[in-house]
Tab-separated table of C-alpha atoms in Angstrom:
chain	number	residue	atom	x	y	z
A	1	UNK	CA	111.957	115.426	110.285
A	2	UNK	CA	112.883	113.933	106.924
A	3	UNK	CA	110.945	116.464	104.824
A	4	UNK	CA	112.569	117.408	101.433
A	5	UNK	CA	113.980	120.725	102.460
A	6	UNK	CA	117.650	119.983	101.831
A	7	UNK	CA	119.823	119.221	98.756
A	8	UNK	CA	123.495	117.836	98.786
A	9	UNK	CA	125.897	119.403	96.370
A	10	UNK	CA	127.964	116.105	95.687
A	11	UNK	CA	131.685	116.031	95.932
A	12	UNK	CA	131.975	114.337	92.430
A	13	UNK	CA	130.304	117.130	90.731
A	14	UNK	CA	130.909	121.037	90.679
A	15	UNK	CA	130.553	123.911	93.001
A	16	UNK	CA	127.270	125.495	91.737
A	17	UNK	CA	127.009	129.098	90.557
A	18	UNK	CA	125.887	131.893	92.779
A	19	UNK	CA	122.440	131.926	91.451
A	20	UNK	CA	121.847	128.337	92.772
A	21	UNK	CA	122.523	129.400	96.382
A	22	UNK	CA	120.773	132.629	96.034
A	23	UNK	CA	117.592	130.682	94.959
A	24	UNK	CA	117.986	128.198	97.923
A	25	UNK	CA	118.205	131.122	100.224
A	26	UNK	CA	115.076	132.399	98.914
A	27	UNK	CA	113.156	129.130	98.992
A	28	UNK	CA	114.516	128.056	102.375
A	29	UNK	CA	116.276	124.941	100.923
A	30	UNK	CA	119.199	123.877	103.120
A	31	UNK	CA	122.388	122.906	101.401
A	32	UNK	CA	124.733	120.201	102.395
A	33	UNK	CA	127.959	121.293	100.603
A	34	UNK	CA	130.680	118.828	99.705
A	35	UNK	CA	134.056	119.863	98.830
A	36	UNK	CA	135.052	118.533	95.526
A	37	UNK	CA	136.935	115.221	96.154
A	38	UNK	CA	135.126	111.836	95.564
A	39	UNK	CA	135.558	108.123	95.629
A	40	UNK	CA	139.356	107.876	96.047
A	41	UNK	CA	142.423	108.020	98.110
A	42	UNK	CA	143.989	111.415	96.935
A	43	UNK	CA	147.542	112.484	96.925
A	44	UNK	CA	148.331	114.313	100.271
A	45	UNK	CA	151.619	115.996	99.799
A	46	UNK	CA	152.574	119.685	100.446
A	47	UNK	CA	151.472	120.712	96.895
A	48	UNK	CA	148.161	119.098	97.032
A	49	UNK	CA	147.551	120.478	100.620
A	50	UNK	CA	148.470	124.078	99.419
A	51	UNK	CA	146.047	123.673	96.488
A	52	UNK	CA	143.449	122.263	98.652
A	53	UNK	CA	143.655	125.199	101.123
A	54	UNK	CA	143.501	127.719	98.106
A	55	UNK	CA	140.242	126.062	96.812
A	56	UNK	CA	138.619	125.815	100.208
A	57	UNK	CA	139.454	129.369	101.142
A	58	UNK	CA	137.844	130.639	97.894
A	59	UNK	CA	134.766	128.464	98.290
A	60	UNK	CA	134.042	129.084	101.889
A	61	UNK	CA	134.565	132.902	101.537
A	62	UNK	CA	132.177	132.791	98.496
A	63	UNK	CA	129.415	130.798	100.191
A	64	UNK	CA	129.611	131.377	103.917
A	65	UNK	CA	127.147	134.306	103.866
A	66	UNK	CA	124.392	132.257	102.149
A	67	UNK	CA	121.918	131.205	104.844
A	68	UNK	CA	121.092	128.090	103.054
A	69	UNK	CA	124.737	126.517	103.763
A	70	UNK	CA	123.839	123.850	106.445
A	71	UNK	CA	127.041	121.711	106.617
A	72	UNK	CA	130.467	121.491	105.049
A	73	UNK	CA	131.552	118.018	104.121
A	74	UNK	CA	135.051	117.129	103.099
A	75	UNK	CA	134.287	114.638	100.334
A	76	UNK	CA	132.181	111.947	98.893
A	77	UNK	CA	133.210	108.413	100.040
A	78	UNK	CA	136.885	109.048	100.369
A	79	UNK	CA	136.839	107.640	103.944
A	80	UNK	CA	135.282	104.564	102.332
A	81	UNK	CA	137.926	104.438	99.650
A	82	UNK	CA	140.547	103.495	102.241
A	83	UNK	CA	138.619	100.317	102.843
A	84	UNK	CA	138.360	99.710	99.224
A	85	UNK	CA	142.203	99.900	98.865
A	86	UNK	CA	142.675	97.873	101.963
A	87	UNK	CA	144.352	100.696	103.922
A	88	UNK	CA	144.269	101.134	107.554
A	89	UNK	CA	142.070	103.233	109.600
A	90	UNK	CA	144.949	105.016	110.975
A	91	UNK	CA	146.061	106.109	107.484
A	92	UNK	CA	142.576	107.313	106.806
A	93	UNK	CA	142.818	109.506	110.026
A	94	UNK	CA	146.124	110.775	109.142
A	95	UNK	CA	144.988	112.133	105.686
A	96	UNK	CA	145.856	115.783	105.811
A	97	UNK	CA	143.361	117.409	103.356
A	98	UNK	CA	140.067	116.112	104.897
A	99	UNK	CA	141.527	115.950	108.577
A	100	UNK	CA	143.541	119.060	108.713
A	101	UNK	CA	143.331	121.583	105.691
A	102	UNK	CA	139.645	121.697	105.326
A	103	UNK	CA	138.563	121.682	108.954
A	104	UNK	CA	141.140	124.400	109.754
A	105	UNK	CA	139.837	126.506	106.850
A	106	UNK	CA	136.079	125.982	107.945
A	107	UNK	CA	136.819	126.882	111.546
A	108	UNK	CA	138.834	129.940	110.602
A	109	UNK	CA	136.564	131.345	108.078
A	110	UNK	CA	133.030	129.916	109.042
A	111	UNK	CA	133.271	128.821	112.558
A	112	UNK	CA	129.459	128.571	113.211
A	113	UNK	CA	128.862	125.818	110.776
A	114	UNK	CA	129.524	122.035	111.211
A	115	UNK	CA	132.172	120.148	109.317
A	116	UNK	CA	132.352	116.382	108.691
A	117	UNK	CA	135.420	114.958	106.910
A	118	UNK	CA	133.533	112.607	104.516
A	119	UNK	CA	130.297	111.071	103.602
A	120	UNK	CA	129.598	108.443	104.703
A	121	UNK	CA	131.446	109.128	108.036
A	122	UNK	CA	131.368	107.514	111.430
A	123	UNK	CA	132.845	109.673	114.291
A	124	UNK	CA	134.219	106.644	116.356
A	125	UNK	CA	133.748	103.365	114.407
A	126	UNK	CA	136.575	102.311	112.014
A	127	UNK	CA	133.755	101.362	109.530
A	128	UNK	CA	132.775	104.639	107.934
A	129	UNK	CA	129.372	103.433	106.848
A	130	UNK	CA	128.473	102.119	110.235
A	131	UNK	CA	124.523	102.298	110.857
A	132	UNK	CA	124.556	103.217	114.517
A	133	UNK	CA	126.336	106.664	114.127
A	134	UNK	CA	127.055	109.357	111.537
A	135	UNK	CA	125.575	109.157	108.133
A	136	UNK	CA	125.251	106.160	105.824
A	137	UNK	CA	125.126	105.300	102.137
A	138	UNK	CA	122.808	102.430	101.709
A	139	UNK	CA	122.958	100.412	98.550
A	140	UNK	CA	122.971	96.942	100.100
A	141	UNK	CA	119.371	96.130	99.541
A	142	UNK	CA	118.385	96.902	95.837
A	143	UNK	CA	116.962	93.536	94.605
A	144	UNK	CA	113.356	92.816	93.678
A	145	UNK	CA	114.014	89.045	93.976
A	146	UNK	CA	112.470	87.815	96.993
A	147	UNK	CA	114.964	85.107	97.509
A	148	UNK	CA	117.832	87.476	97.392
A	149	UNK	CA	119.787	88.457	100.557
A	150	UNK	CA	119.727	92.013	99.076
A	151	UNK	CA	115.927	92.126	98.624
A	152	UNK	CA	114.713	95.736	99.157
A	153	UNK	CA	112.515	94.726	102.090
A	154	UNK	CA	115.633	94.505	104.276
A	155	UNK	CA	115.630	98.167	104.215
A	156	UNK	CA	112.676	98.016	106.667
A	157	UNK	CA	114.904	96.465	109.345
A	158	UNK	CA	117.631	99.264	108.981
A	159	UNK	CA	117.848	101.788	111.612
A	160	UNK	CA	120.536	104.240	110.269
A	161	UNK	CA	120.869	107.438	111.924
A	162	UNK	CA	121.007	109.639	108.734
A	163	UNK	CA	120.897	108.287	105.251
A	164	UNK	CA	122.745	110.537	102.937
A	165	UNK	CA	122.522	108.331	99.808
A	166	UNK	CA	120.294	105.592	98.710
A	167	UNK	CA	118.451	104.861	95.451
A	168	UNK	CA	117.736	102.816	92.495
A	169	UNK	CA	117.614	103.389	88.819
A	170	UNK	CA	115.226	103.864	85.852
A	171	UNK	CA	115.354	105.278	82.283
A	172	UNK	CA	114.144	108.668	81.267
A	173	UNK	CA	110.872	108.931	79.396
A	174	UNK	CA	110.551	107.768	75.914
A	175	UNK	CA	110.503	111.253	74.708
A	176	UNK	CA	113.821	112.054	76.259
A	177	UNK	CA	115.344	108.766	75.065
A	178	UNK	CA	114.234	109.531	71.534
A	179	UNK	CA	115.556	113.201	71.855
A	180	UNK	CA	119.078	112.250	72.851
A	181	UNK	CA	119.433	109.115	70.908
A	182	UNK	CA	121.131	111.002	68.033
A	183	UNK	CA	122.180	107.761	66.141
A	184	UNK	CA	118.497	106.410	66.381
A	185	UNK	CA	120.219	103.178	67.556
A	186	UNK	CA	117.973	100.363	68.744
A	187	UNK	CA	118.163	100.216	72.652
A	188	UNK	CA	117.414	97.055	74.467
A	189	UNK	CA	116.535	98.742	77.739
A	190	UNK	CA	116.473	95.377	79.495
A	191	UNK	CA	120.303	94.986	78.972
A	192	UNK	CA	121.159	98.269	80.382
A	193	UNK	CA	121.627	99.292	84.041
A	194	UNK	CA	117.993	99.395	84.903
A	195	UNK	CA	115.796	96.531	86.181
A	196	UNK	CA	112.022	96.032	85.822
A	197	UNK	CA	109.504	95.055	83.303
A	198	UNK	CA	106.402	96.292	81.312
A	199	UNK	CA	103.083	95.988	83.124
A	200	UNK	CA	100.676	93.500	81.422
A	201	UNK	CA	98.173	96.204	80.593
A	202	UNK	CA	100.586	98.687	79.045
A	203	UNK	CA	101.222	98.701	75.274
A	204	UNK	CA	104.023	96.111	74.343
A	205	UNK	CA	106.348	98.940	73.408
A	206	UNK	CA	109.053	101.194	74.727
A	207	UNK	CA	106.476	103.172	76.778
A	208	UNK	CA	105.290	100.243	78.606
A	209	UNK	CA	108.846	98.969	79.514
A	210	UNK	CA	110.023	102.654	80.590
A	211	UNK	CA	107.008	103.185	82.626
A	212	UNK	CA	107.237	99.833	84.395
A	213	UNK	CA	110.983	100.505	85.106
A	214	UNK	CA	110.174	103.829	86.461
A	215	UNK	CA	107.224	102.651	88.496
A	216	UNK	CA	109.515	100.064	90.320
A	217	UNK	CA	112.137	102.747	90.883
A	218	UNK	CA	109.623	105.252	92.305
A	219	UNK	CA	107.564	102.710	94.436
A	220	UNK	CA	110.842	101.290	95.944
A	221	UNK	CA	112.035	104.901	96.844
A	222	UNK	CA	108.550	105.820	98.290
A	223	UNK	CA	108.398	102.864	100.484
A	224	UNK	CA	111.890	103.114	101.725
A	225	UNK	CA	111.340	106.862	102.440
A	226	UNK	CA	108.087	105.940	104.398
A	227	UNK	CA	110.134	103.712	106.517
A	228	UNK	CA	112.848	106.195	107.379
A	229	UNK	CA	110.128	108.798	108.256
A	230	UNK	CA	108.472	106.416	110.556
A	231	UNK	CA	111.875	105.947	112.341
A	232	UNK	CA	112.197	109.692	113.330
A	233	UNK	CA	113.908	110.731	115.469
A	234	UNK	CA	116.230	107.513	115.406
A	235	UNK	CA	116.811	108.342	111.702
A	236	UNK	CA	117.363	112.009	111.540
A	237	UNK	CA	116.774	112.446	107.763
A	238	UNK	CA	117.366	111.265	104.267
A	239	UNK	CA	119.072	112.548	101.127
A	240	UNK	CA	118.151	110.104	98.172
A	241	UNK	CA	120.455	109.553	95.276
A	242	UNK	CA	119.554	111.667	93.378
A	243	UNK	CA	117.618	114.783	92.373
A	244	UNK	CA	118.819	115.318	88.763
A	245	UNK	CA	121.197	113.794	86.463
A	246	UNK	CA	122.819	116.088	83.915
A	247	UNK	CA	125.331	113.513	82.529
A	248	UNK	CA	125.310	109.970	81.058
A	249	UNK	CA	125.818	108.245	84.452
A	250	UNK	CA	129.233	106.814	83.650
A	251	UNK	CA	128.029	105.287	80.474
A	252	UNK	CA	125.384	103.040	82.000
A	253	UNK	CA	122.581	105.239	80.500
A	254	UNK	CA	121.485	108.686	80.951
A	255	UNK	CA	118.837	109.539	83.732
A	256	UNK	CA	120.101	106.421	85.613
A	257	UNK	CA	119.200	107.152	89.172
A	258	UNK	CA	117.702	110.651	88.908
A	259	UNK	CA	114.245	111.883	89.805
A	260	UNK	CA	114.682	114.509	86.969
A	261	UNK	CA	116.054	113.434	83.625
A	262	UNK	CA	118.719	115.189	81.628
A	263	UNK	CA	116.170	116.975	79.672
A	264	UNK	CA	114.806	118.560	82.895
A	265	UNK	CA	111.677	116.314	82.866
A	266	UNK	CA	110.618	114.911	86.160
A	267	UNK	CA	110.121	111.095	86.002
A	268	UNK	CA	107.544	108.999	88.001
A	269	UNK	CA	110.015	108.474	90.840
A	270	UNK	CA	110.048	112.287	91.309
A	271	UNK	CA	106.440	112.496	92.066
A	272	UNK	CA	106.469	109.316	94.276
A	273	UNK	CA	109.345	110.676	96.180
A	274	UNK	CA	107.391	114.055	96.385
A	275	UNK	CA	104.466	112.373	98.112
A	276	UNK	CA	106.713	110.481	100.564
A	277	UNK	CA	108.264	113.822	101.640
A	278	UNK	CA	104.914	115.445	102.146
A	279	UNK	CA	104.790	117.726	105.223
A	280	UNK	CA	102.013	115.443	106.682
A	281	UNK	CA	101.680	111.973	105.318
A	282	UNK	CA	100.177	108.488	106.116
A	283	UNK	CA	101.600	105.068	105.436
A	284	UNK	CA	101.047	101.475	106.275
A	285	UNK	CA	103.900	99.348	107.908
A	286	UNK	CA	103.847	95.671	107.371
A	287	UNK	CA	103.966	94.005	110.795
A	288	UNK	CA	103.979	90.469	109.466
A	289	UNK	CA	101.122	87.719	109.310
A	290	UNK	CA	98.778	90.108	107.478
A	291	UNK	CA	98.955	92.797	110.197
A	292	UNK	CA	99.625	96.452	109.375
A	293	UNK	CA	100.123	99.497	111.605
A	294	UNK	CA	98.811	102.780	110.192
A	295	UNK	CA	101.268	105.719	110.703
A	296	UNK	CA	100.916	109.481	110.281
A	297	UNK	CA	104.163	111.466	110.051
A	298	UNK	CA	103.868	115.106	110.819
A	299	UNK	CA	106.877	117.039	109.661
A	300	UNK	CA	105.416	120.582	110.441
A	301	UNK	CA	105.878	122.735	113.480
A	302	UNK	CA	102.170	122.541	114.423
A	303	UNK	CA	100.087	119.723	115.789
A	304	UNK	CA	98.142	117.831	113.048
A	305	UNK	CA	94.418	117.251	114.103
A	306	UNK	CA	92.201	115.734	111.557
A	307	UNK	CA	90.844	112.381	110.205
A	308	UNK	CA	92.254	109.425	108.440
A	309	UNK	CA	90.240	107.598	106.135
A	310	UNK	CA	91.162	104.283	104.495
A	311	UNK	CA	88.927	102.600	101.946
A	312	UNK	CA	89.285	99.308	99.975
A	313	UNK	CA	88.608	99.743	96.350
A	314	UNK	CA	87.891	96.528	94.489
A	315	UNK	CA	88.645	96.367	90.672
A	316	UNK	CA	85.029	95.792	89.976
A	317	UNK	CA	84.191	99.090	91.673
A	318	UNK	CA	82.971	97.851	94.996
A	319	UNK	CA	84.141	99.907	97.766
A	320	UNK	CA	84.189	99.527	101.610
A	321	UNK	CA	85.501	101.716	104.405
A	322	UNK	CA	87.976	99.925	106.719
A	323	UNK	CA	89.070	102.938	108.919
A	324	UNK	CA	87.636	106.315	109.805
A	325	UNK	CA	89.339	107.832	112.916
A	326	UNK	CA	90.150	111.102	114.383
A	327	UNK	CA	93.787	111.565	114.781
A	328	UNK	CA	96.072	113.999	116.726
A	329	UNK	CA	99.818	113.951	116.001
A	330	UNK	CA	102.069	116.577	117.741
A	331	UNK	CA	104.367	118.687	115.677
A	332	UNK	CA	107.599	116.906	114.456
A	333	UNK	CA	106.427	113.486	115.410
A	334	UNK	CA	105.741	110.165	113.619
A	335	UNK	CA	103.295	107.907	115.372
A	336	UNK	CA	101.111	104.722	114.803
A	337	UNK	CA	97.520	105.794	114.952
A	338	UNK	CA	95.634	102.510	114.202
A	339	UNK	CA	96.013	98.888	113.096
A	340	UNK	CA	94.785	96.792	110.277
A	341	UNK	CA	94.338	93.086	109.964
A	342	UNK	CA	93.894	91.671	106.555
A	343	UNK	CA	92.501	88.476	107.974
A	344	UNK	CA	89.884	90.408	109.640
A	345	UNK	CA	89.153	92.177	106.381
A	346	UNK	CA	88.532	88.833	104.744
A	347	UNK	CA	91.842	88.341	102.807
A	348	UNK	CA	92.444	84.647	102.290
A	349	UNK	CA	93.104	84.116	98.654
A	350	UNK	CA	95.520	85.580	96.036
A	351	UNK	CA	92.464	87.286	94.439
A	352	UNK	CA	91.877	89.290	97.466
A	353	UNK	CA	95.322	90.817	97.217
A	354	UNK	CA	95.093	91.095	93.448
A	355	UNK	CA	91.800	92.958	93.411
A	356	UNK	CA	91.773	95.288	96.210
A	357	UNK	CA	93.796	98.448	96.712
A	358	UNK	CA	93.798	100.719	99.791
A	359	UNK	CA	93.185	104.305	99.436
A	360	UNK	CA	94.701	106.449	102.246
A	361	UNK	CA	93.186	110.061	102.917
A	362	UNK	CA	94.157	112.421	105.559
A	363	UNK	CA	91.799	115.333	106.012
A	364	UNK	CA	91.986	118.520	108.128
A	365	UNK	CA	88.733	120.390	108.752
A	366	UNK	CA	87.128	118.147	105.848
A	367	UNK	CA	89.779	119.177	103.496
A	368	UNK	CA	92.100	116.442	101.993
A	369	UNK	CA	95.734	117.181	102.707
A	370	UNK	CA	97.129	113.860	101.743
A	371	UNK	CA	96.281	110.921	99.394
A	372	UNK	CA	97.950	107.782	98.269
A	373	UNK	CA	97.127	104.229	97.549
A	374	UNK	CA	98.717	100.897	98.800
A	375	UNK	CA	98.682	97.314	97.308
A	376	UNK	CA	99.264	94.699	100.000
A	377	UNK	CA	102.035	93.031	97.994
A	378	UNK	CA	105.690	93.231	96.749
A	379	UNK	CA	106.551	95.924	94.280
A	380	UNK	CA	107.610	93.214	91.678
A	381	UNK	CA	104.201	91.671	92.000
A	382	UNK	CA	102.426	94.961	92.040
A	383	UNK	CA	103.924	95.907	88.508
A	384	UNK	CA	102.718	92.626	87.072
A	385	UNK	CA	99.030	93.159	88.155
A	386	UNK	CA	96.599	92.803	85.196
A	387	UNK	CA	94.311	95.793	85.811
A	388	UNK	CA	90.840	95.931	84.434
A	389	UNK	CA	90.457	98.305	81.456
A	390	UNK	CA	88.936	101.524	82.361
A	391	UNK	CA	88.110	104.853	80.759
A	392	UNK	CA	89.409	108.339	81.693
A	393	UNK	CA	87.906	111.698	80.838
A	394	UNK	CA	89.758	114.983	81.047
A	395	UNK	CA	88.367	118.528	80.997
A	396	UNK	CA	89.876	121.993	81.400
A	397	UNK	CA	88.260	123.894	84.482
A	398	UNK	CA	90.492	126.884	83.905
A	399	UNK	CA	92.391	128.005	80.827
A	400	UNK	CA	94.825	130.882	80.621
A	401	UNK	CA	98.286	131.336	79.189
A	402	UNK	CA	99.779	131.060	82.674
A	403	UNK	CA	97.794	128.203	84.128
A	404	UNK	CA	95.660	125.227	83.242
A	405	UNK	CA	93.365	123.381	85.700
A	406	UNK	CA	92.835	119.719	84.359
A	407	UNK	CA	89.984	117.684	85.988
A	408	UNK	CA	90.628	114.079	85.676
A	409	UNK	CA	87.990	111.280	86.193
A	410	UNK	CA	87.874	107.519	85.614
A	411	UNK	CA	85.219	104.915	85.639
A	412	UNK	CA	87.429	102.429	87.143
A	413	UNK	CA	90.738	102.340	89.191
A	414	UNK	CA	93.409	103.436	86.665
A	415	UNK	CA	97.154	104.042	87.126
A	416	UNK	CA	99.616	105.806	86.676
A	417	UNK	CA	97.804	108.695	85.148
A	418	UNK	CA	100.529	110.849	83.328
A	419	UNK	CA	100.043	114.186	81.828
A	420	UNK	CA	102.398	115.448	79.145
A	421	UNK	CA	102.507	118.311	76.728
A	422	UNK	CA	104.768	117.534	73.588
A	423	UNK	CA	107.397	120.096	72.758
A	424	UNK	CA	107.388	121.912	76.070
A	425	UNK	CA	108.136	120.979	79.688
A	426	UNK	CA	105.511	122.558	81.880
A	427	UNK	CA	105.436	122.245	85.661
A	428	UNK	CA	102.627	119.839	87.097
A	429	UNK	CA	101.649	120.235	90.684
A	430	UNK	CA	101.189	116.366	90.574
A	431	UNK	CA	101.584	113.612	88.144
A	432	UNK	CA	101.620	109.822	87.573
A	433	UNK	CA	98.641	109.671	89.815
A	434	UNK	CA	96.141	106.813	90.649
A	435	UNK	CA	92.498	107.698	90.071
A	436	UNK	CA	89.778	105.953	92.034
A	437	UNK	CA	86.503	105.116	90.225
A	438	UNK	CA	84.232	108.012	90.109
A	439	UNK	CA	86.570	110.306	92.265
A	440	UNK	CA	87.735	113.278	90.219
A	441	UNK	CA	91.208	114.874	90.772
A	442	UNK	CA	92.415	118.216	89.558
A	443	UNK	CA	95.966	118.860	88.341
A	444	UNK	CA	97.401	122.385	87.941
A	445	UNK	CA	99.659	122.798	84.891
A	446	UNK	CA	102.052	126.029	84.714
A	447	UNK	CA	104.800	127.133	82.699
A	448	UNK	CA	108.124	125.294	83.688
A	449	UNK	CA	110.900	126.989	85.638
A	450	UNK	CA	112.530	129.807	83.751
A	451	UNK	CA	110.132	129.433	80.919
A	452	UNK	CA	107.447	131.978	79.635
A	453	UNK	CA	105.572	129.445	77.672
A	454	UNK	CA	102.009	130.130	76.625
A	455	UNK	CA	99.986	127.071	77.518
A	456	UNK	CA	97.129	127.713	75.350
A	457	UNK	CA	96.720	126.360	71.824
A	458	UNK	CA	98.709	123.314	72.644
A	459	UNK	CA	98.116	119.534	72.806
A	460	UNK	CA	97.830	117.934	76.141
A	461	UNK	CA	98.051	114.136	76.476
A	462	UNK	CA	96.727	111.855	79.351
A	463	UNK	CA	98.151	108.322	79.270
A	464	UNK	CA	98.396	105.393	81.588
A	465	UNK	CA	98.505	101.593	81.758
A	466	UNK	CA	94.969	100.428	81.694
A	467	UNK	CA	93.113	103.131	79.633
A	468	UNK	CA	93.222	104.637	76.170
A	469	UNK	CA	95.154	107.902	75.921
A	470	UNK	CA	93.104	111.006	75.983
A	471	UNK	CA	94.166	114.265	74.193
A	472	UNK	CA	92.946	117.885	74.976
A	473	UNK	CA	93.390	121.034	72.886
A	474	UNK	CA	94.232	123.707	75.224
């Protein structure tokens, strides 16, 4: 159920090395494997078919014994390309590489796994991107302009069966931008392929603009993923575009739509996406007229029994409980568990929306298994909120070369609290978090993948929008 346990090896990239599939086997990550054709109507003569068969023979034999391989896909968007070129559906169905050579090879060499000719693909509809069947690439609703027909809220009416691509863009961190800007050229980020703005509290510099753009990217992605998870089983899953970005995104700016930037640094959208894919999660669905349904999505193979708590936290540190309920959600089920009415909560003026954030907690046997926050407003308004200035403290609870435990605490609501360690790229079990007033949260910091970095005797920086940066000598 829409949990992030699958990666798609995209047809516009490369076949990965054996070690990639070995690691996927070990970690239980399923692989949607494209053949390497993408975004075009390819020549389909005898020579091209012969070369395609040779390529497919080699790759299927190489990969078929990996348990991680879940599905073979003929290409990326080549079915769609027939529409772009105003070619007929009959010509699409007659294309020999995707409709004959590749499926014959898969049936012969790996008959137990499914094959689809393209992505997106509709089994019966002439529209390859039809929402009622097959898989979809959804890029129709990417605007933050409320008056636009392509405003992102239209995603929340979509009932696609499987979304194998969707996403937005944002720049990499300021550190990565500086690292790869070899000519030290001035970059006007507003004129590039990203949209967004600096939060009013953040410093009026590149950090503020980058973090604002990443926030809008991440919040968009989290809300859309929450929608599709609530749709289970109508929507069978999602693959967002995209996990990492090793190239310059067609000249539009590196790190364009990735969760992990070209330097291997996870951006804010990575962590927001991670929360949306949590095995058990809670979310609020806007039902209109100030009414919200409260959902719990259980993507595990056991029944979730526990409590859901929702508190309203005012910027002046007032707090009130608005929901405390026992919930029982069967395995592999998404279900509404409660309702909220903002009118009944006393919301009547803009100030009520501006000053109150909802904190969602899921507990099992008294232990928190999920936490997130929700502002009752559009993402474009949320990023413009002027938050009251707070103070953050950070202390080391545990210190060793292989792990740091950092306790963070704030005297007011602050966001997005980011940890970074200049010069190295460690792994954080969470990052870019919201801190509630007086509620400590602990982040584990470990050496990054494939690194043997000693985390002691280094500088750890904690920064965000509405507090002064904090530094710790580890």
